[in-house]
XYZ file of C-alpha atoms in Angstrom:
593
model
C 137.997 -25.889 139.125
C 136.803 -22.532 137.850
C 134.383 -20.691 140.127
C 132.856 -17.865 138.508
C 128.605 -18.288 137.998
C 127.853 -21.176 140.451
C 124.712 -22.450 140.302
C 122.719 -19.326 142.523
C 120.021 -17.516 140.647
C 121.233 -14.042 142.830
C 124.140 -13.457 140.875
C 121.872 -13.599 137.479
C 120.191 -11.132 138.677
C 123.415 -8.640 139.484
C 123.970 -5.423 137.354
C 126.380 -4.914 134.831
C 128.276 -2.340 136.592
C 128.819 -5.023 140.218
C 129.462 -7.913 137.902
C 132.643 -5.642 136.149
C 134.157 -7.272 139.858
C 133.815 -10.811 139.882
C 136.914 -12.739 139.256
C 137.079 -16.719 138.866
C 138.123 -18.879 141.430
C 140.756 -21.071 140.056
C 140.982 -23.641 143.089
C 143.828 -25.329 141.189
C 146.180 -21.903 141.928
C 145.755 -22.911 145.801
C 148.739 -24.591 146.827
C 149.334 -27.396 149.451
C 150.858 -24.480 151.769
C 147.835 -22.493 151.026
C 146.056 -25.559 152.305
C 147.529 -26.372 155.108
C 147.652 -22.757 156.465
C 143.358 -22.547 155.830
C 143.692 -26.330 158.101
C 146.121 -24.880 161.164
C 143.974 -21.208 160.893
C 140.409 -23.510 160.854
C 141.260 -26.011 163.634
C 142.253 -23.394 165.969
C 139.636 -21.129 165.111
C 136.656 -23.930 165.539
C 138.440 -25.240 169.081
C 138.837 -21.358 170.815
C 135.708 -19.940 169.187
C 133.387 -22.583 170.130
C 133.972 -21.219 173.549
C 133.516 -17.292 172.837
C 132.096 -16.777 169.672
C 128.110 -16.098 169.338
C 126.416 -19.972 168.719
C 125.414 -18.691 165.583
C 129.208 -19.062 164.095
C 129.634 -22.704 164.792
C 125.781 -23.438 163.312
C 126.743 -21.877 160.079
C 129.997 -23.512 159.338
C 127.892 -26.351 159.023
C 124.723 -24.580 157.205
C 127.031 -22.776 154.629
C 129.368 -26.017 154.333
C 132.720 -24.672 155.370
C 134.724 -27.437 155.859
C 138.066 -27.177 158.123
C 140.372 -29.472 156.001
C 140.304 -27.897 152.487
C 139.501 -24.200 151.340
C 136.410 -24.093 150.008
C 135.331 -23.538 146.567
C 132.586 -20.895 145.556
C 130.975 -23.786 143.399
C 130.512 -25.702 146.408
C 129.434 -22.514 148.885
C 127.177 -20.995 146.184
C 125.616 -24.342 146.065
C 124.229 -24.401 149.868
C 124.293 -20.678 150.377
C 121.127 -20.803 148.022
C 119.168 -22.703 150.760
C 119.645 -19.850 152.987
C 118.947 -17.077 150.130
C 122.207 -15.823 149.734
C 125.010 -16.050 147.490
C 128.885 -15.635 147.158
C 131.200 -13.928 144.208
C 135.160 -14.131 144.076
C 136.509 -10.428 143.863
C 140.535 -9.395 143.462
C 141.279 -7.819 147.408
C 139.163 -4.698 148.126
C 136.681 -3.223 146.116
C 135.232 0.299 146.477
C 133.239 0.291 149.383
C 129.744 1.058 146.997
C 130.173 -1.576 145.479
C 131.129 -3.651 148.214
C 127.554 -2.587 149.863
C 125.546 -3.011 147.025
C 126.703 -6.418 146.503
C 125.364 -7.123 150.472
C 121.678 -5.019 149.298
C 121.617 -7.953 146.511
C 122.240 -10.607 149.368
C 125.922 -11.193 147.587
C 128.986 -12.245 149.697
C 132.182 -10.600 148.479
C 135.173 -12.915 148.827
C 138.360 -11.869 147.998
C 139.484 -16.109 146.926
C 143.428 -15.320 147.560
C 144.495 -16.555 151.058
C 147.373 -14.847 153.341
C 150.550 -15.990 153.186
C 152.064 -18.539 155.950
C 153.982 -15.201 157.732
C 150.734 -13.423 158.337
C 148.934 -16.497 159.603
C 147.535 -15.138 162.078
C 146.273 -11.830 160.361
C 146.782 -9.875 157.219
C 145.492 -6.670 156.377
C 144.529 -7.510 152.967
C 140.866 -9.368 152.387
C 141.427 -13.406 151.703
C 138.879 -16.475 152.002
C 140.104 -16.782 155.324
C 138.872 -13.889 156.194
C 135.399 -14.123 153.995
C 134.770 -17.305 153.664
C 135.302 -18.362 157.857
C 134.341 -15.118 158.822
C 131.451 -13.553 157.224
C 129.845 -16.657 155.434
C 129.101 -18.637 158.202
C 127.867 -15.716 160.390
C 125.275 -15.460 157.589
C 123.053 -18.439 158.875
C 121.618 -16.158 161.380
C 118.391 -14.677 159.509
C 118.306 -11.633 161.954
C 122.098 -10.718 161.164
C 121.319 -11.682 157.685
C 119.014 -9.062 156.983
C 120.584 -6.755 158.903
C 123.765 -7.371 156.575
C 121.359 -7.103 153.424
C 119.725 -3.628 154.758
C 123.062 -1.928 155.981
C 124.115 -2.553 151.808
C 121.031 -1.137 150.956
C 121.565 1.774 152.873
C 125.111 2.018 152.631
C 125.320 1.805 148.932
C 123.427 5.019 148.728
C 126.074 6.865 151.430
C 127.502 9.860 149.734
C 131.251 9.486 149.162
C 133.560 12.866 149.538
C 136.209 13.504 146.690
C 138.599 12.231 148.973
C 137.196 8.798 149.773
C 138.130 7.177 146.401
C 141.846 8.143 147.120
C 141.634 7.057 150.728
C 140.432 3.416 149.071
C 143.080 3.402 146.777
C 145.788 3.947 148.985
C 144.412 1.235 151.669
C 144.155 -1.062 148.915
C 147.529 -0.751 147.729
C 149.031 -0.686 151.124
C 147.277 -3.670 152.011
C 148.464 -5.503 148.377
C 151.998 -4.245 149.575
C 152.026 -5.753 153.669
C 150.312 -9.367 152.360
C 153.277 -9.517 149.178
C 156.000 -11.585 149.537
C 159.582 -9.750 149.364
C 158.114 -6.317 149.404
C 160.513 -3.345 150.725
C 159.961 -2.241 153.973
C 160.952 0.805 151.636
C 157.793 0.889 149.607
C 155.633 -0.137 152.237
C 156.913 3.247 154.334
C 156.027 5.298 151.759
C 152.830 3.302 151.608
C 151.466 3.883 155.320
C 152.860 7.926 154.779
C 150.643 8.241 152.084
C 147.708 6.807 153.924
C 148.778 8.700 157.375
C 148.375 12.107 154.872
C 145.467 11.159 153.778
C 144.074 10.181 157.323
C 145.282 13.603 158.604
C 143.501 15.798 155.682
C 140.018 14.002 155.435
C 137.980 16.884 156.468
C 134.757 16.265 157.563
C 133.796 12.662 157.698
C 131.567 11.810 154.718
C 128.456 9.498 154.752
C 129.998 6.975 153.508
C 133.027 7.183 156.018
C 130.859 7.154 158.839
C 128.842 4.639 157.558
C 131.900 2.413 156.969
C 133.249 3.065 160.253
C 129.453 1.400 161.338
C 130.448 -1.212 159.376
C 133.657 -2.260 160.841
C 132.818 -1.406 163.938
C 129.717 -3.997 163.311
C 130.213 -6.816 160.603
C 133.663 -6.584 160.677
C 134.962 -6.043 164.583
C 131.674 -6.262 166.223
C 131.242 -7.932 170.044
C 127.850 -8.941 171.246
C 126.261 -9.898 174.379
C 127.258 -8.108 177.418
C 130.029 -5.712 178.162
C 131.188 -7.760 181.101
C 131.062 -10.930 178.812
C 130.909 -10.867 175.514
C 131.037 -12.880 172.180
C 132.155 -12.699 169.035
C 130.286 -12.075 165.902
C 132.239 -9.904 163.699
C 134.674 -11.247 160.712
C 137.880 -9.787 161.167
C 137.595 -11.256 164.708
C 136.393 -15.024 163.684
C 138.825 -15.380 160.732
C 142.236 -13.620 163.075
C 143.771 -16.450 165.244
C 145.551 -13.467 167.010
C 143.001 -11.174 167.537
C 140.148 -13.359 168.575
C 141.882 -14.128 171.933
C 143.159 -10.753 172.103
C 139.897 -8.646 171.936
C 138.532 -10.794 174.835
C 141.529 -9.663 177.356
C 141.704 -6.491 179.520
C 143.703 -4.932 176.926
C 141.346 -3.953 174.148
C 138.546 -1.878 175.599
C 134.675 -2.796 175.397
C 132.496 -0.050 174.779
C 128.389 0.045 174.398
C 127.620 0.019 170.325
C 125.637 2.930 169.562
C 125.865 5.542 166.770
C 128.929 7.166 168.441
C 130.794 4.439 166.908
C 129.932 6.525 163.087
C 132.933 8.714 164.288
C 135.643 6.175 165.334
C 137.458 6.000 162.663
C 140.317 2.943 162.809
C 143.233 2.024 161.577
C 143.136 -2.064 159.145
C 146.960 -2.355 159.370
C 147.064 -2.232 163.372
C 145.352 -4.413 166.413
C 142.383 -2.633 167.390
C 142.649 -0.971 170.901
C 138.760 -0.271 171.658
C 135.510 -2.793 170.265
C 131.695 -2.267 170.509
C 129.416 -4.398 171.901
C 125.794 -4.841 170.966
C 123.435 -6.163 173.257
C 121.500 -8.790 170.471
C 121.380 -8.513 166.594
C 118.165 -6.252 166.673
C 119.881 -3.402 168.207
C 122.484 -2.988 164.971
C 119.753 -2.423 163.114
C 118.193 0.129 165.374
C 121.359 1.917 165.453
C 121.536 1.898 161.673
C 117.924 3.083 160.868
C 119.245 6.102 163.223
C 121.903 6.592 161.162
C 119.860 6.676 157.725
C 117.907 9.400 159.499
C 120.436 11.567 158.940
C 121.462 10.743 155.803
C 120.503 13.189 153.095
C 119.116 9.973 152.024
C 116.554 10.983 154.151
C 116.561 14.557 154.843
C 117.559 16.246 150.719
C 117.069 19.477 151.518
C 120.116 22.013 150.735
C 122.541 19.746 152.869
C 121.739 17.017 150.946
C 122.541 18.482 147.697
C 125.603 20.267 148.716
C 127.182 16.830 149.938
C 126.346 15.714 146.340
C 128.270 18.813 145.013
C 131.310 18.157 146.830
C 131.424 14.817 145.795
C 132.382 15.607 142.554
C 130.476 12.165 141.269
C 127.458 11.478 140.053
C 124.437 11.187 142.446
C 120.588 11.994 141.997
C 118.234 14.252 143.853
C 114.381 13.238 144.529
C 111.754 15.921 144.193
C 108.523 15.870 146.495
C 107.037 14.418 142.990
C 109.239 11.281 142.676
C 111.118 12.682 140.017
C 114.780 12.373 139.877
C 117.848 13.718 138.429
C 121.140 11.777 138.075
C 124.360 13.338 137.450
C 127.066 15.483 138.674
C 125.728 18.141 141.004
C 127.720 21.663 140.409
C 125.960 24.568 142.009
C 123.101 25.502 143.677
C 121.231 28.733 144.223
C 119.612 29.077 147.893
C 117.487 31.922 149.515
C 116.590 31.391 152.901
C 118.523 27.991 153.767
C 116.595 26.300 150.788
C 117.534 25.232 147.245
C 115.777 27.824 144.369
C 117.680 26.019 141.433
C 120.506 23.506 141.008
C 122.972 22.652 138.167
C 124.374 19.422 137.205
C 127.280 19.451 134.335
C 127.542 17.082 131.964
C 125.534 13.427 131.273
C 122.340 14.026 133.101
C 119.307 11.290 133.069
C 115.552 11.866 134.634
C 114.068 9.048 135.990
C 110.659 8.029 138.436
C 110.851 5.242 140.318
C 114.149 4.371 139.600
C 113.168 3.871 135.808
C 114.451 6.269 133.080
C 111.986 8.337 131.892
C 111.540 7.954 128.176
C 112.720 10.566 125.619
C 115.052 11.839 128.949
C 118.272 9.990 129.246
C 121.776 11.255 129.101
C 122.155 11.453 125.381
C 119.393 14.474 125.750
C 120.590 15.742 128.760
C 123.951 15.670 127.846
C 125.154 19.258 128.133
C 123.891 19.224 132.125
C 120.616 20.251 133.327
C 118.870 22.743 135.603
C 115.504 23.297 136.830
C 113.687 25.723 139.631
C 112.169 24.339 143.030
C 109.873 25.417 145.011
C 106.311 27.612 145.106
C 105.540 30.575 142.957
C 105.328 33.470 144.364
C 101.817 34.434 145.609
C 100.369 31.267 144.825
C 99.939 29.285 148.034
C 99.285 25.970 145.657
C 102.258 24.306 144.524
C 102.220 22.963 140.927
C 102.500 19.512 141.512
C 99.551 19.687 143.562
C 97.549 21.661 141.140
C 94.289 19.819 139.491
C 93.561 20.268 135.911
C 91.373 23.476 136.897
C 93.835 24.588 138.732
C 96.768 24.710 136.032
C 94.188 26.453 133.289
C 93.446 29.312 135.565
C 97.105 29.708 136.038
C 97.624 29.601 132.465
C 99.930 26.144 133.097
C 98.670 24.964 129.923
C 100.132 23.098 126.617
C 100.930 25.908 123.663
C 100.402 28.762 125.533
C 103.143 31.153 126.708
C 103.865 31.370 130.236
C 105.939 33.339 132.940
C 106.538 31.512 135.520
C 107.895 33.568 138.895
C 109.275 31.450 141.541
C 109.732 32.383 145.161
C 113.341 31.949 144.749
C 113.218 35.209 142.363
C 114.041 32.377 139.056
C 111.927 33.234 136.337
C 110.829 30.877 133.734
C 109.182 32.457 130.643
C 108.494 30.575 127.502
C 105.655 28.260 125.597
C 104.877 24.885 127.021
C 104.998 22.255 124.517
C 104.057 19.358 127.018
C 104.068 17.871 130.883
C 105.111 14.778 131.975
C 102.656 12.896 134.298
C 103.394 10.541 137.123
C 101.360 7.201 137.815
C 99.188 9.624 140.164
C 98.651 12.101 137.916
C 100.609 15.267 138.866
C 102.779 16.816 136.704
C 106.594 15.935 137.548
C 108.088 17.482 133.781
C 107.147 21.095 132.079
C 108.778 21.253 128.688
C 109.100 24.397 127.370
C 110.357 25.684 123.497
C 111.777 29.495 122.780
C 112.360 29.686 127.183
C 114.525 32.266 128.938
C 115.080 31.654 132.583
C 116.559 34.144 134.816
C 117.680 34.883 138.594
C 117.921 38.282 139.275
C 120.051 39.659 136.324
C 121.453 36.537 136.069
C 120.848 34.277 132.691
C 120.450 30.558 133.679
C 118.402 29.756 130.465
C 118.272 31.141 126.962
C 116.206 30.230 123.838
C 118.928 29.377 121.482
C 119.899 26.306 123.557
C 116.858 24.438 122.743
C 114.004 22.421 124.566
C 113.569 23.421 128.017
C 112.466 21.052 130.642
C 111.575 22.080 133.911
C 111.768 19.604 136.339
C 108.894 20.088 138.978
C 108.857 19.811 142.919
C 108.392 21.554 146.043
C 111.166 19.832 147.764
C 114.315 18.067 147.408
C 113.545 15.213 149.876
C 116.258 13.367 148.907
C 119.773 12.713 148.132
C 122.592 9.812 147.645
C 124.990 7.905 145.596
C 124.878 7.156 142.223
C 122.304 7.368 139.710
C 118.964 6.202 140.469
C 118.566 4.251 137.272
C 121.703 2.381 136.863
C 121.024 1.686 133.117
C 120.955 5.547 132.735
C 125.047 5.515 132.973
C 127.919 3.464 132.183
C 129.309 2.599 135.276
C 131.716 -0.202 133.989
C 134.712 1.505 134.461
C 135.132 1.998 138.177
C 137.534 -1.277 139.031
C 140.584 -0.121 141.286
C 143.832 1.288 139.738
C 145.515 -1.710 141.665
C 145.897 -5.528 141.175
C 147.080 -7.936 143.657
C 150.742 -9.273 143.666
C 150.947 -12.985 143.504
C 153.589 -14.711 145.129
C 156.416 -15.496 142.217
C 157.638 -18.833 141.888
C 161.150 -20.384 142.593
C 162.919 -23.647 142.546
C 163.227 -23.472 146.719
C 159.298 -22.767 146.945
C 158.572 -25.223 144.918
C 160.527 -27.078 146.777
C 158.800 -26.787 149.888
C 155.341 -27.040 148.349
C 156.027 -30.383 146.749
C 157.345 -31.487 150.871
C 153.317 -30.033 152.009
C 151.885 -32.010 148.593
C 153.300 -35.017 149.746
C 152.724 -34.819 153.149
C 148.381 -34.127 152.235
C 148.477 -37.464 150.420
C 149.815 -39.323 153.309
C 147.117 -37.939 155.422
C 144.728 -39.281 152.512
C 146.179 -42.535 152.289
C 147.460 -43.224 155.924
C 144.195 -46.015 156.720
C 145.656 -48.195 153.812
C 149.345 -48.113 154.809
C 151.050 -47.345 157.510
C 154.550 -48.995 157.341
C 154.739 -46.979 154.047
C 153.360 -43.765 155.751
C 155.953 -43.623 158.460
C 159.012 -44.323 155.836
C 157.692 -41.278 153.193
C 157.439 -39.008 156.411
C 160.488 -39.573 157.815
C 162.200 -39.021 154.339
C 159.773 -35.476 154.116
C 161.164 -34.499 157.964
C 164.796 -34.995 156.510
C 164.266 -32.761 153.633
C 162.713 -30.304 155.652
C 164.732 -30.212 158.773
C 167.792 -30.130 156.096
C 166.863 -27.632 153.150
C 164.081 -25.825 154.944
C 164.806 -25.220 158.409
C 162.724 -22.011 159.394
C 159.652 -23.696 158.037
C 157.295 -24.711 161.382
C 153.877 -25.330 159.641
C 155.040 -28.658 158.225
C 156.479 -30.252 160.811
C 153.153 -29.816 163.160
C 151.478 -31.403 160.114
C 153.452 -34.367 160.193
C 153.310 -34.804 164.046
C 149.652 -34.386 163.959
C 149.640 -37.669 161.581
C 152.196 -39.465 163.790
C 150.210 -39.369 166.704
C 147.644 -42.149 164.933
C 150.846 -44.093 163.589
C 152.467 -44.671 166.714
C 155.988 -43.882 166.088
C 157.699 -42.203 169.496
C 161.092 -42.520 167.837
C 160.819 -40.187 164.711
C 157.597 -38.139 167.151
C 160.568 -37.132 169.462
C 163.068 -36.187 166.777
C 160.243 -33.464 165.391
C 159.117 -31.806 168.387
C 163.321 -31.962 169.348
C 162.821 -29.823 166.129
C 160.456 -27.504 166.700
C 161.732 -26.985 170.494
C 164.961 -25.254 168.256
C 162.653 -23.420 166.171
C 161.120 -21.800 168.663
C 164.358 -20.606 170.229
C 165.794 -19.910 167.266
C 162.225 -17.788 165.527
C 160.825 -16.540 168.855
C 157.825 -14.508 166.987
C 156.108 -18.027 165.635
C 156.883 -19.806 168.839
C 153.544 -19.393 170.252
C 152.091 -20.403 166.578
C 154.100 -23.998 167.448
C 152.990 -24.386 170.531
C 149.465 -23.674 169.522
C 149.344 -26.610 167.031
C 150.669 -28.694 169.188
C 148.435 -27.935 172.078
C 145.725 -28.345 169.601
C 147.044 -31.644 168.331
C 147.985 -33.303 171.836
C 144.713 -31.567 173.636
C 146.441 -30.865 176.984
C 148.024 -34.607 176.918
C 151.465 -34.571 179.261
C 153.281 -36.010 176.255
C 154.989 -33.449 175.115
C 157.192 -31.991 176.805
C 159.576 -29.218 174.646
């Protein structure tokens, strides 16, 4: 099967510049080892998190029809994740963490569709269905978590990013590609954590969007909820890690009230996590959140709010106290008294109301940058924008007459308007000017020979964030990570071994209809395994689990004689052994190795 547009009118409506991410699905890559690890990581999950995750997890496996014997397929999830009004893309590993949150404001689930390999069964650091599909999908169901999922994207998609953020991505992403890749060097993988550890060390301030995605793990992604004393578990690195679900509810890993504080942990995706929030219900994220966006120059613009656009380095927009806004890359501003007076953008620039390109205004005219006053005029307690039609004549703010314009900021704008640009209300938000000099001090920002002037118009900058507020205005297909996930390479002893796990899935689908014939092909499979593949574990607690319905003590005892030497023999997955079996045997006195 391949999964790419299933059947969910969200993903129609997705931009071009989110849907430059989606990957197919091709269920027929999974193998039967792929299976069977989504079975052992599913039945163990649904048996210890019925008793301490939040009720809502166990309700949505069944709302968002995640099944524990077979990965699912996004055909199938798109399918009933429509009832609840949300949908679900495939996506290669990490994406940029915009995009990631944008998807979320479109009510999207991102799902990277590889799953970890057998070693990292318990957790890997790289994104797989495991940890999207079991984790965050079924969480989902709750329509008060839900929208608070849907509002954090809508808020965190417009966080402003730092320069460094990109290469902080990068460098995560390809050191979590590295750790989940089969035969990688402990070599690379050094230089790999090094190069994130330098990164870590040099951030600088925190960004908004590296607080806001330390919110987000601390939340959606490692959250706790309940009570301090005795909590449960919501978030999806927690519901999809077989490890670290038992571990965060032990002494060890430290509880700690959610609040905004938690914008300044940062944390660490290839380690354990040594500290977890706790929220007291769902409506409390989203209290902490709107406190967050308070602060964001979302919010507040001003000079802050530009500046954090400047250092960016990308392009972002500005809103004026008239609703007009500029997209593009922010490179200077001129202040006087803690205020903006004039800013700069360089290069492709677009103007926009209302997050709609204005006509006659998009980046092919703007395409040399663009740069405007804000503010009063000086001696004129009336601001422009609020100016009637009276108003502008006796100020001489009139079409084909020449004009000097003296701001408070000491820019002066001198030239012969040829038009203004009117918002739905009426106010002028756009003064275009022909033969226009503009000035600051002795300073020339402005001259005549560079043609049309347009002057954008606003008191204030109220606000600031991400990305252009038009997204038609820019071409934004061409931010997909410099990295591509390695997939595990083929060889005659895999294949091997995956044929043993095929075989042993169609007994478990054929077992009802015979089981003289069922017991003879899985004592030949033990043979070849305990033979040929000896360090394998996974398999044999597959086979037991179908021998317990088939009655056979004889070839039950050879297998768990088996696994009692594979334990000594590979202490690290003992405890994954004795898991399945506990699971399989549910506290019987049976077994005894």
């Amino acid at each position: 099967m391949n999964s790419l547009i299933e059947e969910n009118p969200l993903i129609e409506k997705l931009p071009k510049h989110l849907r430059q991410f989606i990957k197919p699905q091709n269920y027929s890559d999974y193998t039967a080892v792929n299976q069977a690890v989504w079975r052992y990581v599913m039945r163990k999950n649904v048996d210890y998190l019925s008793k301490v995750a939040h009720y809502s997890y166990l309700d949505g496996l069944q709302k968002t029809g995640i099944e524990t014997d077979s990965i699912p397929s996004m055909y199938g999830m798109n399918r009933i994740l429509a009832e609840i009004g949300w949908a679900a893309v495939a996506v290669d590993g990490f994406i940029p963490p915009n995009a990631f949150m944008e998807f979320q404001a479109y009510k999207v689930l991102v799902i990277a569709s590889d799953i970890r390999q057998l070693e990292h069964i318990e957790y890997t650091p790289a994104p797989d269905i495991i940890h999207e599909g079991a984790g965050h999908a079924p969480i989902i169901a709750n329509p008060e978590y839900a929208e608070y999922l849907r509002r954090f994207g809508e808020i965190g998609c417009k966080a402003i990013s730092s320069h460094k953020d990109y290469q902080m991505y990068e460098a995560i992403r390809l050191l979590s590609i590295l750790k989940e890749a089969e035969g990688t060097s402990q070599e690379k993988i050094d230089d790999a954590e090094r190069a994130v550890a330098e990164l870590q060390n040099n951030m600088g301030e925190l960004s908004e969007m590296a607080q806001i995605r330390n919110l987000h793990w601390w939340t959606v992604e490692y959250g706790l909820i309940g009570s301090v004393e005795n909590p449960k578990i919501y978030g999806a690195g927690l519901l999809s890690s077989i490890g670290e679900s038992a571990l965060c509810m032990s002494e060890h890993v430290k509880k700690i009230p959610y609040d905004i504080s938690a914008a300044y942990q940062s944390f660490d995706i290839t380690t354990l996590q040594p500290q977890l929030y706790v929220t007291p219900d769902f409506s409390h994220l989203s209290y902490v959140l709107e406190e967050f966006a308070d602060k964001m120059a979302l919010r507040t613009g001003g000079l802050s709010g530009i500046n954090k656009l400047i250092s960016s380095s990308a392009v972002g927009t500005i809103e004026l106290t008239t609703g007009l806004q500029i997209s593009g890359t922010f490179t200077s501003v001129l202040s006087k008294g803690g205020k903006p007076v004039y800013f700069n953008t360089t290069g492709e620039t677009a103007l926009s109301y209302r997050e709609k390109e204005l006509v006659g205004h998009g980046k092919l005219i703007h395409s040399d940058g663009f740069g405007s006053p804000i503010g009063k005029l000086k001696g004129i307690n009336l601001a422009i924008e609020d100016m009637s039609p009276k108003d502008l004549k006796a100020y001489n703010i009139v079409e084909n007459e020449i004009v000097k314009l003296e701001f408070e900021g000491n820019i002066i704008v001198q030239g012969e308007i040829i038009t203004g640009t009117r918002n739905v209300h009426g106010k002028i938000i756009l003064i275009s000017f022909r033969n226009c000099t503009v000035t600051h001090e002795k300073n020339v920002l402005f001259q005549p020979d560079w043609g049309i002037y347009d002057m954008a118009v606003g008191k204030k900058i109220v606000s600031a964030f991400s990305g252009p507020a038009d997204n038609s205005s820019f071409d934004l297909i061409c931010t997909v990570p410099a990295t591509k996930t390695i997939k595990t390479q083929k060889t005659e002893e895999g294949n091997e071994l995956e044929d043993l796990y095929a075989k042993v899935k169609s007994v478990r689908s054929s077992k009802a209809v015979d089981v003289s014939g069922c017991l003879t092909d899985l004592e030949a499979i033990f043979n070849v395994l305990k033979d040929k593949h000896p360090n394998d574990w996974l398999l044999a607690v597959e086979i037991i689990e179908l021998l317990i319905d088939l009655e056979s003590k004889q070839l039950l005892d050879q297998i768990l004689f088996h696994l009692y030497h594979l334990k000594s023999k590979r202490p690290e997955i003992a405890h994954l052994i004795t898991d399945g079996l506990d699971l399989i045997f549910k506290g019987s006195p049976y077994w005894v190795y």
